[in-house]
């Protein structure tokens, strides 16, 4: 079982729709979770961080965390063609002295069609 | 304010050579992490440094080494390059490098080993 799993996609949604990106993780003690966006040929850009169960909203983005189910998701409302990118889920593992180590999923490719 | 800077942007080396990659964190940040990203996968953790001390090490061979300087900039060194070392090398900056610290990536160094 991979430590952080994402569907690789591609996920295709029409412009204006809601895009839903999902991520599961194996370390039940993980405490911090991050979503990054990566355009082709560029480096990852931080979108959201979430640490507590529930929803966290920032503009058109909503991150959802369910620690009991070991599940974190990212919703993008009113999707735009400029949102087309690979979305990376990252988890900070809980084992002692791991500091800021992030474990990434393989990423989900999102395509927003005009 | 300047973000994370990395140099060089691109690098071409041959098998067996040595390479040094450099990173300067965001002003005020004291922690630097290094990641390797091969095409189609999420970044993989290599090292984290905080206040010039190694805080974490990923599952990479001893050919990989790093250090952090008093001004918090960092170098990643790779010896005896292999074809499989071809990847995008990412530096991430965070304020203290703790589990809840957000990490911000630089533009990366794309290394090609021939």
Short mmCIF file of C-alpha atoms in Angstrom, two decimals:
data_model
loop_
_atom_site.label_atom_id
_atom_site.label_comp_id
_atom_site.label_asym_id
_atom_site.label_seq_id
_atom_site.Cartn_x
_atom_site.Cartn_y
_atom_site.Cartn_z
CA UNK A 1 0.00 0.00 0.00
CA UNK A 2 1.37 3.40 -0.98
CA UNK A 3 1.70 5.92 1.82
CA UNK A 4 -0.27 8.59 -0.08
CA UNK A 5 -2.55 7.60 -2.93
CA UNK A 6 -4.26 9.71 -5.56
CA UNK A 7 -6.03 8.82 -8.79
CA UNK A 8 -3.65 9.82 -11.55
CA UNK A 9 -6.46 10.92 -13.83
CA UNK A 10 -6.78 12.69 -16.08
CA UNK A 11 -9.89 14.19 -14.51
CA UNK A 12 -11.79 16.20 -17.07
CA UNK A 13 -14.46 18.75 -16.07
CA UNK A 14 -16.27 21.45 -18.05
CA UNK A 15 -15.58 25.10 -17.33
CA UNK A 16 -17.67 26.35 -14.42
CA UNK A 17 -18.12 22.90 -12.85
CA UNK A 18 -16.83 21.66 -9.50
CA UNK A 19 -13.66 19.57 -9.65
CA UNK A 20 -13.21 17.06 -6.85
CA UNK A 21 -9.74 15.68 -6.14
CA UNK A 22 -9.21 12.90 -3.63
CA UNK A 23 -6.33 11.56 -1.59
CA UNK A 24 -5.97 8.74 0.96
CA UNK A 25 -3.07 8.15 3.31
CA UNK A 26 -1.88 5.18 5.30
CA UNK A 27 -0.29 6.73 8.43
CA UNK A 28 -3.19 7.13 10.85
CA UNK A 29 -1.17 9.47 13.07
CA UNK A 30 -0.51 12.05 10.33
CA UNK A 31 -1.38 15.56 11.47
CA UNK A 32 -0.78 17.97 8.61
CA UNK A 33 -1.94 17.86 5.03
CA UNK A 34 -1.21 20.03 2.03
CA UNK A 35 -2.42 20.50 -1.52
CA UNK A 36 -0.06 21.75 -4.21
CA UNK A 37 -0.73 22.69 -7.83
CA UNK A 38 1.91 21.99 -10.44
CA UNK A 39 1.74 23.30 -13.98
CA UNK A 40 3.62 21.34 -16.63
CA UNK A 41 7.33 22.10 -16.47
CA UNK A 42 6.99 24.17 -13.28
CA UNK A 43 7.52 23.57 -9.59
CA UNK A 44 4.70 22.83 -7.10
CA UNK A 45 2.79 25.81 -5.72
CA UNK A 46 1.10 25.57 -2.31
CA UNK A 47 -2.69 25.99 -2.49
CA UNK A 48 -4.00 24.90 0.90
CA UNK A 49 -2.95 23.44 4.20
CA UNK A 50 -5.35 21.68 6.59
CA UNK A 51 -4.74 20.25 10.04
CA UNK A 52 -8.17 19.65 11.61
CA UNK A 53 -11.14 17.52 10.61
CA UNK A 54 -13.71 19.35 8.54
CA UNK A 55 -13.63 21.91 5.76
CA UNK A 56 -11.30 24.81 5.11
CA UNK A 57 -12.22 27.31 2.42
CA UNK A 58 -10.01 29.77 0.54
CA UNK A 59 -11.64 31.49 -2.41
CA UNK A 60 -12.73 28.88 -4.94
CA UNK A 61 -10.83 26.13 -3.11
CA UNK A 62 -12.13 23.97 -0.26
CA UNK A 63 -10.01 21.34 1.46
CA UNK A 64 -11.78 18.61 3.40
CA UNK A 65 -10.15 16.34 5.98
CA UNK A 66 -11.51 13.18 7.58
CA UNK A 67 -8.84 11.63 9.80
CA UNK A 68 -11.04 8.67 10.79
CA UNK A 69 -11.29 7.66 7.15
CA UNK A 70 -7.72 8.81 6.40
CA UNK A 71 -9.03 10.88 3.56
CA UNK A 72 -8.36 14.40 2.34
CA UNK A 73 -9.94 16.10 -0.65
CA UNK A 74 -9.77 19.34 -2.60
CA UNK A 75 -12.79 20.90 -4.25
CA UNK A 76 -12.38 23.58 -6.89
CA UNK A 77 -15.56 25.55 -7.54
CA UNK A 78 -16.25 27.38 -10.81
CA UNK A 79 -13.36 25.58 -12.49
CA UNK A 80 -11.44 27.61 -15.07
CA UNK A 81 -9.18 26.44 -17.91
CA UNK A 82 -6.31 28.05 -15.97
CA UNK A 83 -6.92 25.45 -13.23
CA UNK A 84 -5.72 22.73 -15.62
CA UNK A 85 -2.65 21.31 -13.88
CA UNK A 86 -1.50 18.38 -11.76
CA UNK A 87 -2.66 18.53 -8.14
CA UNK A 88 -0.39 16.97 -5.55
CA UNK A 89 -1.54 15.80 -2.13
CA UNK A 90 1.19 15.88 0.55
CA UNK A 91 1.13 14.46 4.06
CA UNK A 92 3.50 15.00 6.96
CA UNK A 93 4.04 11.60 8.66
CA UNK A 94 3.73 11.25 12.40
CA UNK A 95 6.77 9.22 13.35
CA UNK A 96 9.18 10.77 15.81
CA UNK A 97 11.63 13.39 14.56
CA UNK A 98 10.29 13.51 11.02
CA UNK A 99 10.18 17.30 11.19
CA UNK A 100 8.85 18.75 8.01
CA UNK A 101 9.23 15.71 5.75
CA UNK A 102 6.39 15.58 3.23
CA UNK A 103 5.21 12.43 1.50
CA UNK A 104 3.54 13.15 -1.82
CA UNK A 105 1.01 11.27 -3.85
CA UNK A 106 1.69 10.82 -7.55
CA UNK A 107 -0.67 13.67 -8.41
CA UNK A 108 -4.00 13.96 -10.23
CA UNK A 109 -4.02 15.63 -13.62
CA UNK A 110 -6.97 17.98 -13.98
CA UNK A 111 -8.19 19.23 -17.34
CA UNK A 112 -10.84 21.96 -17.46
CA UNK A 113 -12.50 22.17 -20.87
CA UNK A 114 -13.87 25.52 -22.12
CA UNK B 1 10.09 39.82 -1.30
CA UNK B 2 12.09 37.23 -3.20
CA UNK B 3 10.86 33.69 -3.05
CA UNK B 4 12.99 30.59 -3.00
CA UNK B 5 15.81 30.72 -5.51
CA UNK B 6 17.71 27.80 -6.99
CA UNK B 7 20.68 27.54 -9.29
CA UNK B 8 21.40 26.46 -11.88
CA UNK B 9 18.09 26.16 -13.72
CA UNK B 10 19.26 23.37 -15.98
CA UNK B 11 22.27 21.11 -15.90
CA UNK B 12 23.58 18.37 -18.18
CA UNK B 13 26.15 15.94 -16.81
CA UNK B 14 27.56 12.57 -17.81
CA UNK B 15 27.54 9.37 -15.78
CA UNK B 16 30.11 9.29 -13.00
CA UNK B 17 30.37 13.05 -12.65
CA UNK B 18 29.56 15.09 -9.58
CA UNK B 19 26.99 17.89 -9.30
CA UNK B 20 26.27 20.68 -6.78
CA UNK B 21 22.86 22.33 -6.64
CA UNK B 22 22.21 25.49 -4.66
CA UNK B 23 19.20 26.96 -2.89
CA UNK B 24 18.43 30.18 -1.04
CA UNK B 25 15.31 30.12 1.16
CA UNK B 26 12.74 32.85 1.65
CA UNK B 27 14.09 35.65 3.81
CA UNK B 28 13.46 34.79 7.46
CA UNK B 29 13.04 31.07 6.83
CA UNK B 30 15.51 28.82 8.61
CA UNK B 31 14.70 25.41 7.15
CA UNK B 32 15.43 23.98 3.73
CA UNK B 33 14.27 20.63 2.38
CA UNK B 34 15.36 18.91 -0.82
CA UNK B 35 13.14 16.75 -3.00
CA UNK B 36 13.65 14.77 -6.19
CA UNK B 37 10.84 14.60 -8.73
CA UNK B 38 11.00 12.23 -11.68
CA UNK B 39 8.56 12.60 -14.54
CA UNK B 40 5.04 11.48 -13.72
CA UNK B 41 5.60 11.12 -9.98
CA UNK B 42 5.27 13.28 -6.92
CA UNK B 43 8.38 14.75 -5.26
CA UNK B 44 10.40 12.41 -3.03
CA UNK B 45 12.02 13.69 0.14
CA UNK B 46 15.82 13.67 0.20
CA UNK B 47 16.94 15.87 3.15
CA UNK B 48 15.77 18.50 5.57
CA UNK B 49 18.03 21.00 7.32
CA UNK B 50 17.18 23.39 10.11
CA UNK B 51 19.65 25.77 11.72
CA UNK B 52 22.49 24.03 9.83
CA UNK B 53 21.67 20.63 11.25
CA UNK B 54 20.22 17.67 9.38
CA UNK B 55 16.72 17.01 10.64
CA UNK B 56 15.68 14.25 8.30
CA UNK B 57 16.97 12.04 5.52
CA UNK B 58 15.00 10.13 2.93
CA UNK B 59 15.73 6.79 1.33
CA UNK B 60 18.55 7.89 -0.94
CA UNK B 61 22.07 6.43 -1.29
CA UNK B 62 25.12 7.97 0.34
CA UNK B 63 26.04 9.51 -3.01
CA UNK B 64 23.58 12.22 -2.02
CA UNK B 65 24.71 14.73 0.60
CA UNK B 66 23.73 18.22 1.63
CA UNK B 67 24.59 21.01 3.97
CA UNK B 68 23.18 24.31 5.18
CA UNK B 69 25.21 27.47 5.66
CA UNK B 70 25.00 30.16 8.39
CA UNK B 71 22.87 32.33 6.05
CA UNK B 72 20.43 29.35 5.73
CA UNK B 73 21.22 28.72 2.07
CA UNK B 74 21.87 25.11 1.18
CA UNK B 75 23.73 22.87 -1.23
CA UNK B 76 22.80 19.42 -2.47
CA UNK B 77 25.67 17.32 -3.76
CA UNK B 78 25.36 14.16 -5.81
CA UNK B 79 28.43 12.05 -6.56
CA UNK B 80 28.99 9.33 -9.15
CA UNK B 81 25.94 10.32 -11.17
CA UNK B 82 23.74 7.60 -12.63
CA UNK B 83 21.27 7.86 -15.50
CA UNK B 84 18.50 7.40 -12.93
CA UNK B 85 19.49 10.61 -11.17
CA UNK B 86 17.96 12.57 -14.05
CA UNK B 87 15.12 14.50 -12.44
CA UNK B 88 13.83 17.85 -11.26
CA UNK B 89 15.48 18.73 -7.95
CA UNK B 90 13.33 20.92 -5.78
CA UNK B 91 14.25 22.99 -2.78
CA UNK B 92 11.54 23.90 -0.28
CA UNK B 93 11.74 26.65 2.30
CA UNK B 94 9.87 26.80 5.60
CA UNK B 95 10.13 28.99 8.66
CA UNK B 96 11.06 26.38 11.25
CA UNK B 97 10.67 23.09 9.42
CA UNK B 98 8.19 21.66 11.89
CA UNK B 99 5.31 19.36 11.06
CA UNK B 100 2.80 22.19 10.71
CA UNK B 101 5.06 24.47 8.71
CA UNK B 102 4.04 25.19 5.16
CA UNK B 103 6.77 24.52 2.63
CA UNK B 104 7.30 26.73 -0.40
CA UNK B 105 9.14 25.40 -3.41
CA UNK B 106 11.71 27.07 -5.60
CA UNK B 107 11.67 26.78 -9.40
CA UNK B 108 13.83 23.66 -9.33
CA UNK B 109 16.97 22.50 -11.08
CA UNK B 110 16.44 20.12 -13.97
CA UNK B 111 19.33 17.66 -14.08
CA UNK B 112 19.94 15.48 -17.11
CA UNK B 113 22.51 12.70 -16.85
CA UNK B 114 23.75 11.29 -20.17
#
